[in-house]
mmCIF file of C-alpha atoms in Angstrom:
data_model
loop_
_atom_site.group_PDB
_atom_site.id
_atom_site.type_symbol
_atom_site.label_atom_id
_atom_site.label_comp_id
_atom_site.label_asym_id
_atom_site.label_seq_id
_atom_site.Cartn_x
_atom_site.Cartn_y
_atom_site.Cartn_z
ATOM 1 C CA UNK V 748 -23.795 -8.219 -19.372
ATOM 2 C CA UNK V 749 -26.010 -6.442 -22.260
ATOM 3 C CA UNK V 750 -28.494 -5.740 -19.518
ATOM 4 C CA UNK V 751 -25.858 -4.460 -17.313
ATOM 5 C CA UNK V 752 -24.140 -1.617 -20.694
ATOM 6 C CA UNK V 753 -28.091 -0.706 -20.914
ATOM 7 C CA UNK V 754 -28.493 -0.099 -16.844
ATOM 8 C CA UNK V 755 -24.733 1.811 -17.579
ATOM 9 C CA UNK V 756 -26.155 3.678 -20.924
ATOM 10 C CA UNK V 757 -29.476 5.087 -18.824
ATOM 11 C CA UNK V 758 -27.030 6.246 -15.609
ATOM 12 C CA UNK V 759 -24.815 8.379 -18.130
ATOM 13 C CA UNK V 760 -28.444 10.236 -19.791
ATOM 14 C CA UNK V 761 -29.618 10.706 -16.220
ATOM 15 C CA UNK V 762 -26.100 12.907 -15.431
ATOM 16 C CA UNK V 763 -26.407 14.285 -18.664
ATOM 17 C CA UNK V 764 -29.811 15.329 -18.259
ATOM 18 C CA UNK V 765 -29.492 17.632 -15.372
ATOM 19 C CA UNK V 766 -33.068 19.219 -15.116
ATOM 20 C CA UNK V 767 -34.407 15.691 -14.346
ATOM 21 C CA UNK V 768 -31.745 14.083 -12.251
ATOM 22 C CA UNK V 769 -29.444 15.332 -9.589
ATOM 23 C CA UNK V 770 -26.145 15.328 -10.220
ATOM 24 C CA UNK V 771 -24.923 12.756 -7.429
ATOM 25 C CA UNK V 772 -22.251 14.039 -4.522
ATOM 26 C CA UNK V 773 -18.172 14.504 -5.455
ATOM 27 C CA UNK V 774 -17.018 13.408 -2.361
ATOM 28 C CA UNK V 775 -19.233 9.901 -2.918
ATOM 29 C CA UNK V 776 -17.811 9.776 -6.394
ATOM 30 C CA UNK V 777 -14.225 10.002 -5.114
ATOM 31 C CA UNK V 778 -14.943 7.399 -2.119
ATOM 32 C CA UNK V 779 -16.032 5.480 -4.416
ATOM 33 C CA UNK V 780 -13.103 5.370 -6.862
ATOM 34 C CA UNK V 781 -10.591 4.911 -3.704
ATOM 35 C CA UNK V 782 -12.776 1.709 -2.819
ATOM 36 C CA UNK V 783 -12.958 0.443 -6.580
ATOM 37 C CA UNK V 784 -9.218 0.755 -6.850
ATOM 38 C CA UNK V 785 -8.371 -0.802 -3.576
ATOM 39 C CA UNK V 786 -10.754 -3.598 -3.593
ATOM 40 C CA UNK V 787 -11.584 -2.906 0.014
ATOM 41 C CA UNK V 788 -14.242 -0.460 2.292
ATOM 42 C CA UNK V 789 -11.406 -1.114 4.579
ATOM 43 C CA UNK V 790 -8.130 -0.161 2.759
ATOM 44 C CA UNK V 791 -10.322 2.635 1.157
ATOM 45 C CA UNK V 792 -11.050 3.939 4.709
ATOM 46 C CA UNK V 793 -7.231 3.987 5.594
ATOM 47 C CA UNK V 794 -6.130 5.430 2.468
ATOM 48 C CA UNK V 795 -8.965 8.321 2.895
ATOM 49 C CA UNK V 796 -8.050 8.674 6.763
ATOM 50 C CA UNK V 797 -11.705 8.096 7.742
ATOM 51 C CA UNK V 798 -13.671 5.102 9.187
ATOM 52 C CA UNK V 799 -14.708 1.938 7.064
ATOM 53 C CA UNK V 800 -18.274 3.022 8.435
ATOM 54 C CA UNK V 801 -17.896 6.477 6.402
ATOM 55 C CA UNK V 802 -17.047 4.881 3.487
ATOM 56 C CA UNK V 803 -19.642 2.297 3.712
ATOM 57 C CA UNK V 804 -21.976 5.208 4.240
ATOM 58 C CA UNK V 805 -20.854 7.382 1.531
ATOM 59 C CA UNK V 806 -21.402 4.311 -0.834
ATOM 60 C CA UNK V 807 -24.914 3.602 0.261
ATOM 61 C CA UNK V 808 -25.538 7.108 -0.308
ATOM 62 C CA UNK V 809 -24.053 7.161 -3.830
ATOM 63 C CA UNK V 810 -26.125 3.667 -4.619
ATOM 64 C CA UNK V 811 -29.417 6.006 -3.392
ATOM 65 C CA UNK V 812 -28.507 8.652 -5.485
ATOM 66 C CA UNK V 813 -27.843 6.743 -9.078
ATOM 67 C CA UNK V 814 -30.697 4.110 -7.721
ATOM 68 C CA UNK V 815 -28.622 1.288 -8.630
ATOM 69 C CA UNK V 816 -26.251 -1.424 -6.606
ATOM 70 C CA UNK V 817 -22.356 -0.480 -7.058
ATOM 71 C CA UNK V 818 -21.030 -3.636 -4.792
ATOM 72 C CA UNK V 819 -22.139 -7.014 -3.850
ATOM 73 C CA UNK V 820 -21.815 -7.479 0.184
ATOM 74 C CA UNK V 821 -21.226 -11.120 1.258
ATOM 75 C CA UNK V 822 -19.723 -12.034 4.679
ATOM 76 C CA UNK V 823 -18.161 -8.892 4.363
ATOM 77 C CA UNK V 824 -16.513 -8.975 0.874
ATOM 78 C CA UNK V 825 -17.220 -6.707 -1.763
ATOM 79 C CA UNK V 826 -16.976 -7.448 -5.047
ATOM 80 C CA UNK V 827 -18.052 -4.002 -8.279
ATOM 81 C CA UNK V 828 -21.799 -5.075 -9.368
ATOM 82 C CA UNK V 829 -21.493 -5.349 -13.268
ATOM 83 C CA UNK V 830 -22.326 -1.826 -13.806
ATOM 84 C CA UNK V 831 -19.795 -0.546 -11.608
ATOM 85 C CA UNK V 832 -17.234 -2.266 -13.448
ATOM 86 C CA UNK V 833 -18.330 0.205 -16.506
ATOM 87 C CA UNK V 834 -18.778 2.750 -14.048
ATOM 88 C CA UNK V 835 -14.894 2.208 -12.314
ATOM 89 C CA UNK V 836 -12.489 3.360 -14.680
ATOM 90 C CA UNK V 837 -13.958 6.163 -16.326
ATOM 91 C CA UNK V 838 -14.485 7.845 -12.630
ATOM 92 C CA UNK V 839 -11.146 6.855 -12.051
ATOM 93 C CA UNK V 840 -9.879 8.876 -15.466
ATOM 94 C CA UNK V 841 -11.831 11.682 -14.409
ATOM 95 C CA UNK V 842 -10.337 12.011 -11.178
ATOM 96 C CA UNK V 843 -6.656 11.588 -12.469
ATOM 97 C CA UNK V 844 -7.331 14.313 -15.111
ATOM 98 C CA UNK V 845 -8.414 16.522 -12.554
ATOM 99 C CA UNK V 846 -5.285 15.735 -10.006
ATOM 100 C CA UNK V 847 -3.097 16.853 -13.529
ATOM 101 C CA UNK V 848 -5.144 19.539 -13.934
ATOM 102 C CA UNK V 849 -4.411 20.396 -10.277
ATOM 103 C CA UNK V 850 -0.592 19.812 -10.267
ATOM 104 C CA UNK V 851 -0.300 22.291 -13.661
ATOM 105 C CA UNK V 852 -2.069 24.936 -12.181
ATOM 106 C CA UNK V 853 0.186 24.663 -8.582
ATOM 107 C CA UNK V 854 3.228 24.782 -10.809
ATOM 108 C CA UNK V 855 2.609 28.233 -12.052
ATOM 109 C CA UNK V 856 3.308 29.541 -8.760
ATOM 110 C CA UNK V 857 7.104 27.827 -8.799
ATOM 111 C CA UNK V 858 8.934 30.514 -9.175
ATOM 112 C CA UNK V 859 7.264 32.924 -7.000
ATOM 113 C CA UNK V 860 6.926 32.691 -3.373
ATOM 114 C CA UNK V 861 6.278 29.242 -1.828
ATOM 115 C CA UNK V 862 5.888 27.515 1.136
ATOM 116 C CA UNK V 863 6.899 24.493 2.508
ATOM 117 C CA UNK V 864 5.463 22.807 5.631
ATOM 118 C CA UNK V 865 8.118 20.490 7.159
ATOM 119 C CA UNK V 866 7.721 18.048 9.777
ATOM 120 C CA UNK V 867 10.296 17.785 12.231
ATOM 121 C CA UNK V 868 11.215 16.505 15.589
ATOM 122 C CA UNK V 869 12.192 19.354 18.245
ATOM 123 C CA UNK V 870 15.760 17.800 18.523
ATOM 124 C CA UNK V 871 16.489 17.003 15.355
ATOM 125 C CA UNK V 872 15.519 20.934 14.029
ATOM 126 C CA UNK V 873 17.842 22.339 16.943
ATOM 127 C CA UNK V 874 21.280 20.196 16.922
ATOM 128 C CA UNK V 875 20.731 19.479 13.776
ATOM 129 C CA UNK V 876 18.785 21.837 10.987
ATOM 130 C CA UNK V 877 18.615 25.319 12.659
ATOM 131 C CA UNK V 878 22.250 26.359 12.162
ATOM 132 C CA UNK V 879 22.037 25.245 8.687
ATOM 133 C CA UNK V 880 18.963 27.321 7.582
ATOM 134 C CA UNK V 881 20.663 30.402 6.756
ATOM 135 C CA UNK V 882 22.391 28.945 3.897
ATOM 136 C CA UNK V 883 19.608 27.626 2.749
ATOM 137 C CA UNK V 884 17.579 30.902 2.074
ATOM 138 C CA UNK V 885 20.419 32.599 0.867
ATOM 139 C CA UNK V 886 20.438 29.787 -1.971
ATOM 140 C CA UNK V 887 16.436 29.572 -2.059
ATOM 141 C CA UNK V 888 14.914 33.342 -1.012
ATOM 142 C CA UNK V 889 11.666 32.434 -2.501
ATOM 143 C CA UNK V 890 11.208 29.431 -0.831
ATOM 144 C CA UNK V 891 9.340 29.682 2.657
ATOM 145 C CA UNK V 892 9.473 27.047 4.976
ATOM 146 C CA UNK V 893 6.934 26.352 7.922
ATOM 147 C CA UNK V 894 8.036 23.769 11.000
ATOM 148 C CA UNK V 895 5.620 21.554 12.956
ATOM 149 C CA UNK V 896 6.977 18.918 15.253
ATOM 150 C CA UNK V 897 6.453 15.145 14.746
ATOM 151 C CA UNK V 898 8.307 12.204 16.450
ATOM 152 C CA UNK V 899 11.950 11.154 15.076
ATOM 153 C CA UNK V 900 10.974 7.574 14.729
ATOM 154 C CA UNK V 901 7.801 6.546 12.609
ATOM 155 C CA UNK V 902 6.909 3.295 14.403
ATOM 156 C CA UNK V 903 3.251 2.143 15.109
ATOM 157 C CA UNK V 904 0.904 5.587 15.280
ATOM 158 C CA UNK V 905 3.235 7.651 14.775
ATOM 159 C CA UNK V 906 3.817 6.049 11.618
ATOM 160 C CA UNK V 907 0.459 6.388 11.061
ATOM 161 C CA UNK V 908 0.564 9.925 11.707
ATOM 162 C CA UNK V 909 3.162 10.632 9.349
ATOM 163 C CA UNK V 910 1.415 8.746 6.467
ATOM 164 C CA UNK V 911 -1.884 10.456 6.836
ATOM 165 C CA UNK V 912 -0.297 13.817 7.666
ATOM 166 C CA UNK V 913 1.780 13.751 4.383
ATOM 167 C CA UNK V 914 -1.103 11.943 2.064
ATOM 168 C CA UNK V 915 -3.347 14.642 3.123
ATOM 169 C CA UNK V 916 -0.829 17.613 2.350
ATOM 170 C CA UNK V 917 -1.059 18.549 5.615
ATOM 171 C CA UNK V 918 3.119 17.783 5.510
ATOM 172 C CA UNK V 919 4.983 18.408 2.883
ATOM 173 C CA UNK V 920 7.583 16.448 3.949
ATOM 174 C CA UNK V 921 8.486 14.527 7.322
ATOM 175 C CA UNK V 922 12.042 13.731 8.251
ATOM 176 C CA UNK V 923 12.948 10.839 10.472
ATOM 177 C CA UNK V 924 13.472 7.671 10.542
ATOM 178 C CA UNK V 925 11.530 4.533 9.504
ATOM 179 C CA UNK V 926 10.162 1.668 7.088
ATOM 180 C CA UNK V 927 7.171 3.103 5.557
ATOM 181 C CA UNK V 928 5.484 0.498 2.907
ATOM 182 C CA UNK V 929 3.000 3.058 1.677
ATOM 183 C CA UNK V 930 2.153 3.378 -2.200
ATOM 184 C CA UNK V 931 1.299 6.911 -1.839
ATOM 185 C CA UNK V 932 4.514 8.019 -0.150
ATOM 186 C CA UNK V 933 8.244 8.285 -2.007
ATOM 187 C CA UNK V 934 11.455 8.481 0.312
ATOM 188 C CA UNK V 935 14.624 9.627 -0.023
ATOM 189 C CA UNK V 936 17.526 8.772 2.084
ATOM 190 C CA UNK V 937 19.597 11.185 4.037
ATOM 191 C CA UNK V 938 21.982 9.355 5.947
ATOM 192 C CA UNK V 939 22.782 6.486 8.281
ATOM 193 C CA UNK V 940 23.698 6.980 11.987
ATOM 194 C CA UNK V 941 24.204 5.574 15.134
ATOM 195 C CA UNK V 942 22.775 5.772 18.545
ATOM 196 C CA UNK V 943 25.259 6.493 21.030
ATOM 197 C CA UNK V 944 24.797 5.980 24.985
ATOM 198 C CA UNK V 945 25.945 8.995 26.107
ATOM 199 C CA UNK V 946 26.798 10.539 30.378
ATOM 200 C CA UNK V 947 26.251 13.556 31.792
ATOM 201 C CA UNK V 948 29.167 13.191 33.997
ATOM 202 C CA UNK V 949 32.848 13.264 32.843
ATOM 203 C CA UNK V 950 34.076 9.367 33.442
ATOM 204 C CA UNK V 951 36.298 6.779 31.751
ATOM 205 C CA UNK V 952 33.930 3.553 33.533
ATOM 206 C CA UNK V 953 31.739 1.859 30.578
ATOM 207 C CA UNK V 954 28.221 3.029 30.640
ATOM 208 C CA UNK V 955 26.832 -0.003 32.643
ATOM 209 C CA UNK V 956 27.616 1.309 35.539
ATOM 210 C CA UNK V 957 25.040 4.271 35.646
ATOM 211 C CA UNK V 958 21.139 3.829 35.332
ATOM 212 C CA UNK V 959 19.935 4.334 31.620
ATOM 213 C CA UNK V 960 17.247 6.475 30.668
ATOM 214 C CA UNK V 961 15.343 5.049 27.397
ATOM 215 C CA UNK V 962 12.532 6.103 25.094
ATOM 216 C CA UNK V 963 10.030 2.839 25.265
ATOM 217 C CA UNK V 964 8.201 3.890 22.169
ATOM 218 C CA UNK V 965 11.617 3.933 20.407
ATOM 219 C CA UNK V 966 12.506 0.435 18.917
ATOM 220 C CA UNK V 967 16.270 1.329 18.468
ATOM 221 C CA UNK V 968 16.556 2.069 22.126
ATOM 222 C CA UNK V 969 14.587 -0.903 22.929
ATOM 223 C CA UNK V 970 16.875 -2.727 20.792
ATOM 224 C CA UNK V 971 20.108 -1.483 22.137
ATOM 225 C CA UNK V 972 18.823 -2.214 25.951
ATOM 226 C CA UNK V 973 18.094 -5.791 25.143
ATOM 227 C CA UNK V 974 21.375 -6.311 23.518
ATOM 228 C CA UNK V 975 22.933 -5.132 26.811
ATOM 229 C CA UNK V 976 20.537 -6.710 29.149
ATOM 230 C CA UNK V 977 23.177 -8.887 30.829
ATOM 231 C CA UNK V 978 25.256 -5.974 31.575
ATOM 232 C CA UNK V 979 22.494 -3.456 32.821
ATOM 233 C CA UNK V 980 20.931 -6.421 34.979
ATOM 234 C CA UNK V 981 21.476 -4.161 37.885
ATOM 235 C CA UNK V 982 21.016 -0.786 37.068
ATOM 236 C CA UNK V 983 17.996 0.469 37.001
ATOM 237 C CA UNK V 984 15.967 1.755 33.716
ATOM 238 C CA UNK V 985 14.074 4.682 34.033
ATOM 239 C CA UNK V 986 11.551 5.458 30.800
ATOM 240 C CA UNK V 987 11.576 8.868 29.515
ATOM 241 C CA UNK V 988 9.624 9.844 25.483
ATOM 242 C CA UNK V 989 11.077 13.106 25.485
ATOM 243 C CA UNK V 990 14.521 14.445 24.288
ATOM 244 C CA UNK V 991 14.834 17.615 26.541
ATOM 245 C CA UNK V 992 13.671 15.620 29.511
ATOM 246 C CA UNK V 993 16.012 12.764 29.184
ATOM 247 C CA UNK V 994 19.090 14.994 28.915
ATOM 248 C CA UNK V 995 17.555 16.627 31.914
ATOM 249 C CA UNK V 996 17.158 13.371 33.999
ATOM 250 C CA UNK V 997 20.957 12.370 32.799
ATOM 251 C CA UNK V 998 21.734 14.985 34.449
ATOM 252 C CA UNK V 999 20.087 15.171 37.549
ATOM 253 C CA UNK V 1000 20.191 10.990 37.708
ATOM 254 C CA UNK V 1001 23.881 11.412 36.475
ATOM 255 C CA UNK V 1002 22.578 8.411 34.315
ATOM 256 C CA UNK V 1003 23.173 7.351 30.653
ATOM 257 C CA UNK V 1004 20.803 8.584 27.871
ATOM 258 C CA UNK V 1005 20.669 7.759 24.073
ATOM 259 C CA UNK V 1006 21.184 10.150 21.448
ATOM 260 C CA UNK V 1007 21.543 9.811 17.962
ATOM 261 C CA UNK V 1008 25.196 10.403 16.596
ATOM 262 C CA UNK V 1009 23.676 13.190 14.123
ATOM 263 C CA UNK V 1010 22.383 15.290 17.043
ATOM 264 C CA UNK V 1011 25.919 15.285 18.594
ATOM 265 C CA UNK V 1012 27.538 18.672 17.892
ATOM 266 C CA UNK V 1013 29.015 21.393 19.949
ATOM 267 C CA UNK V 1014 25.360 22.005 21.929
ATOM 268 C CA UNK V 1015 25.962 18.828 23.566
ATOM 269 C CA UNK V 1016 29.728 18.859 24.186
ATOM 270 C CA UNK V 1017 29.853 18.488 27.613
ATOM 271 C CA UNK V 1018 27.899 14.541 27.063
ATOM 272 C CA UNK V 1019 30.274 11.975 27.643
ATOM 273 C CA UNK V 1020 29.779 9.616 24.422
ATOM 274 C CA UNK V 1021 30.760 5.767 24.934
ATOM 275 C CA UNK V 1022 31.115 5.659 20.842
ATOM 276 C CA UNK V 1023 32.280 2.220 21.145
ATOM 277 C CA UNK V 1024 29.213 0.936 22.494
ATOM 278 C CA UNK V 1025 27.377 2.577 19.772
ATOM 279 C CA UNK V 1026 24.913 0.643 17.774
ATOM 280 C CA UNK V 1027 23.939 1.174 14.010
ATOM 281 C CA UNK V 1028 20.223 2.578 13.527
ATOM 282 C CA UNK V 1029 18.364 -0.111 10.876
ATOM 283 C CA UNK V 1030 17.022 2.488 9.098
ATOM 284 C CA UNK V 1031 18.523 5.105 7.423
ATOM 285 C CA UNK V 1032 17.189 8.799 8.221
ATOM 286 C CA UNK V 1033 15.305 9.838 5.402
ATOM 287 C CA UNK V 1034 12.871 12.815 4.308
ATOM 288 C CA UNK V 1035 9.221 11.263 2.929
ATOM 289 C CA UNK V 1036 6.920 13.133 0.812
ATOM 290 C CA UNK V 1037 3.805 12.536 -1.102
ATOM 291 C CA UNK V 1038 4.232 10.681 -4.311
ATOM 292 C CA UNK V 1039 3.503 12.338 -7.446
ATOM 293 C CA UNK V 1040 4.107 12.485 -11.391
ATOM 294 C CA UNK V 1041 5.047 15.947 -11.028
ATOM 295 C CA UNK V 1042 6.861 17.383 -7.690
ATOM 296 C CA UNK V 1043 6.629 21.058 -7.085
ATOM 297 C CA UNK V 1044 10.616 22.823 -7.463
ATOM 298 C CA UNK V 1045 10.654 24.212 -4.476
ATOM 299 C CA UNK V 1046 10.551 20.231 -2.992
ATOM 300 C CA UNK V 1047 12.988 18.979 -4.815
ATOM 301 C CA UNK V 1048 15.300 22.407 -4.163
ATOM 302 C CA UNK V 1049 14.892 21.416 0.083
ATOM 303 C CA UNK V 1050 15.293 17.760 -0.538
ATOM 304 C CA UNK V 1051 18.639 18.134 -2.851
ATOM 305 C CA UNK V 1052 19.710 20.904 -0.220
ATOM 306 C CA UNK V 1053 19.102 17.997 2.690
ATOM 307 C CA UNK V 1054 21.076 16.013 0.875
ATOM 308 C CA UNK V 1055 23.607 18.045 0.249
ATOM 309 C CA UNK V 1056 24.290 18.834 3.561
ATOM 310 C CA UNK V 1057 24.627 15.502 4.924
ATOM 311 C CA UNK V 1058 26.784 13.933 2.168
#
């Protein structure tokens, strides 16, 4: 271990002395850090949203540059080399003062102008946001919000997506629904609805009668098929992963399509909604956005406001 605090004291008067050594790469510095904390190339790699090979890379280039070993490799584990373990946690206090020193200097610019990127499905911002954005600007005129679309459910890569989307402040925030276990990520929940089977045509029969049109890549539809599988044994099930379309087959099919209860307002009066065959959605719909010590106002102002609204 001595030898090790002697390799550690000669790395910090290399840095220091500048004319004689260069001063090795940020970006290794900070894969580095992400791979110390995690333990793994491979969680590293997912929390950076880049290959394990980059990271692996980006270490062996960082080891080349300060001519010493950072990790042990065996059968694929790696383990901090003593003087990494010096190294480790003062890179990791120099990166976290200069996040603060990030968030402080964003802040200024609270009360002026700002904008908002907000991640949204097509369906949910029409029957269910657009109407609603008026008031919101007359509360908030400084606030600025930019759409993009995403899917409604976060399941499997669109999950994925999301998380990478909103860790790498390409999102703001995301609203939809599911169970994201992600450290870097905070939640909030909106509310909790239902997803109705709902007919284009006008008729008093049960829905089991008529073909159903479901999204495949949606578990809740998947789940409400297979809890009805006995009773749709003879219809026939025709896949469909897009809103607009299905409503558009219903029609045309005069079949049954899913829609979530929240979407279900005067636009789409003339659905016929079999309420009663309605089954709860597991997850409450919720609005996720990146976690931090600090959150900018104008976030918390749209989340409170989303809130608000669906109390």
């Amino acid at each position: 271990m001595r030898e090790s605090k002697l390799h550690f004291v000669n790395y910090k008067y290399q840095i220091i002395n500048m004319k004689k050594a260069k001063f090795p790469s940020l970006n290794a510095l900070r894969v580095f850090d992400v791979a110390a904390r995690s333990g793994s190339f491979k969680q590293a790699a997912q929390q950076l949203g880049v290959t394990q090979s980059a990271v692996t890379r980006q270490i062996q280039a960082l080891e080349e540059q300060l001519d010493m070993r950072l990790f042990q490799r065996d059968n694929r584990v790696h383990s901090l080399t003593p003087v990494a373990l010096e190294l480790a946690p003062q890179i990791e206090q120099i990166f976290d003062q200069l996040e603060r020193a990030i968030e402080r200097t964003r802040s200024l610019n609270d009360n002026t102008t700002t904008q908002l990127t907000v991640a949204i499905s097509s369906e949910r911002f029409r029957f269910w946001l657009a109407d609603k954005l008026e008031d919101f600007h007359a509360i908030y005129p400084h606030i600025q919000l930019n759409f993009t679309r995403c899917a409604d459910y976060f399941a499997g890569e669109h999950a994925a997506d999301m998380v990478s989307a909103v860790q790498h402040q390409s999102w703001d925030i995301a609203i939809g629904y599911g169970q994201i276990n992600d450290k870097h990520l905070q939640s909030q929940r909106l509310s909790k609805n239902d997803l109705v089977p709902v007919s284009a045509i006008s008729t008093n029969d049960t829905p089991f009668r008529q073909s159903w049109i479901t999204n495949p890549d949606n578990p809740e539809h998947t789940k409400l098929v297979e809890a009805n599988q006995s009773k749709l044994k003879s219809q026939r099930i025709i896949h469909c992963d897009d809103f607009y379309m299905s409503l558009d087959l219903a029609q045309t099919e005069k079949a049954v399509t899913l829609v979530d209860s929240s979407l279900l307002n005067a636009q789409l009066s003339h659905l016929t909604p079999f309420r009663e065959y309605a089954q709860p959605i597991k997850s409450p719909l919720s609005v996720f956005y990146k976690k931090r010590k600090r959150q900018s106002v104008a976030l918390v102002a749209f989340i409170k406001w989303l809130q608000l609204i669906n109390q």
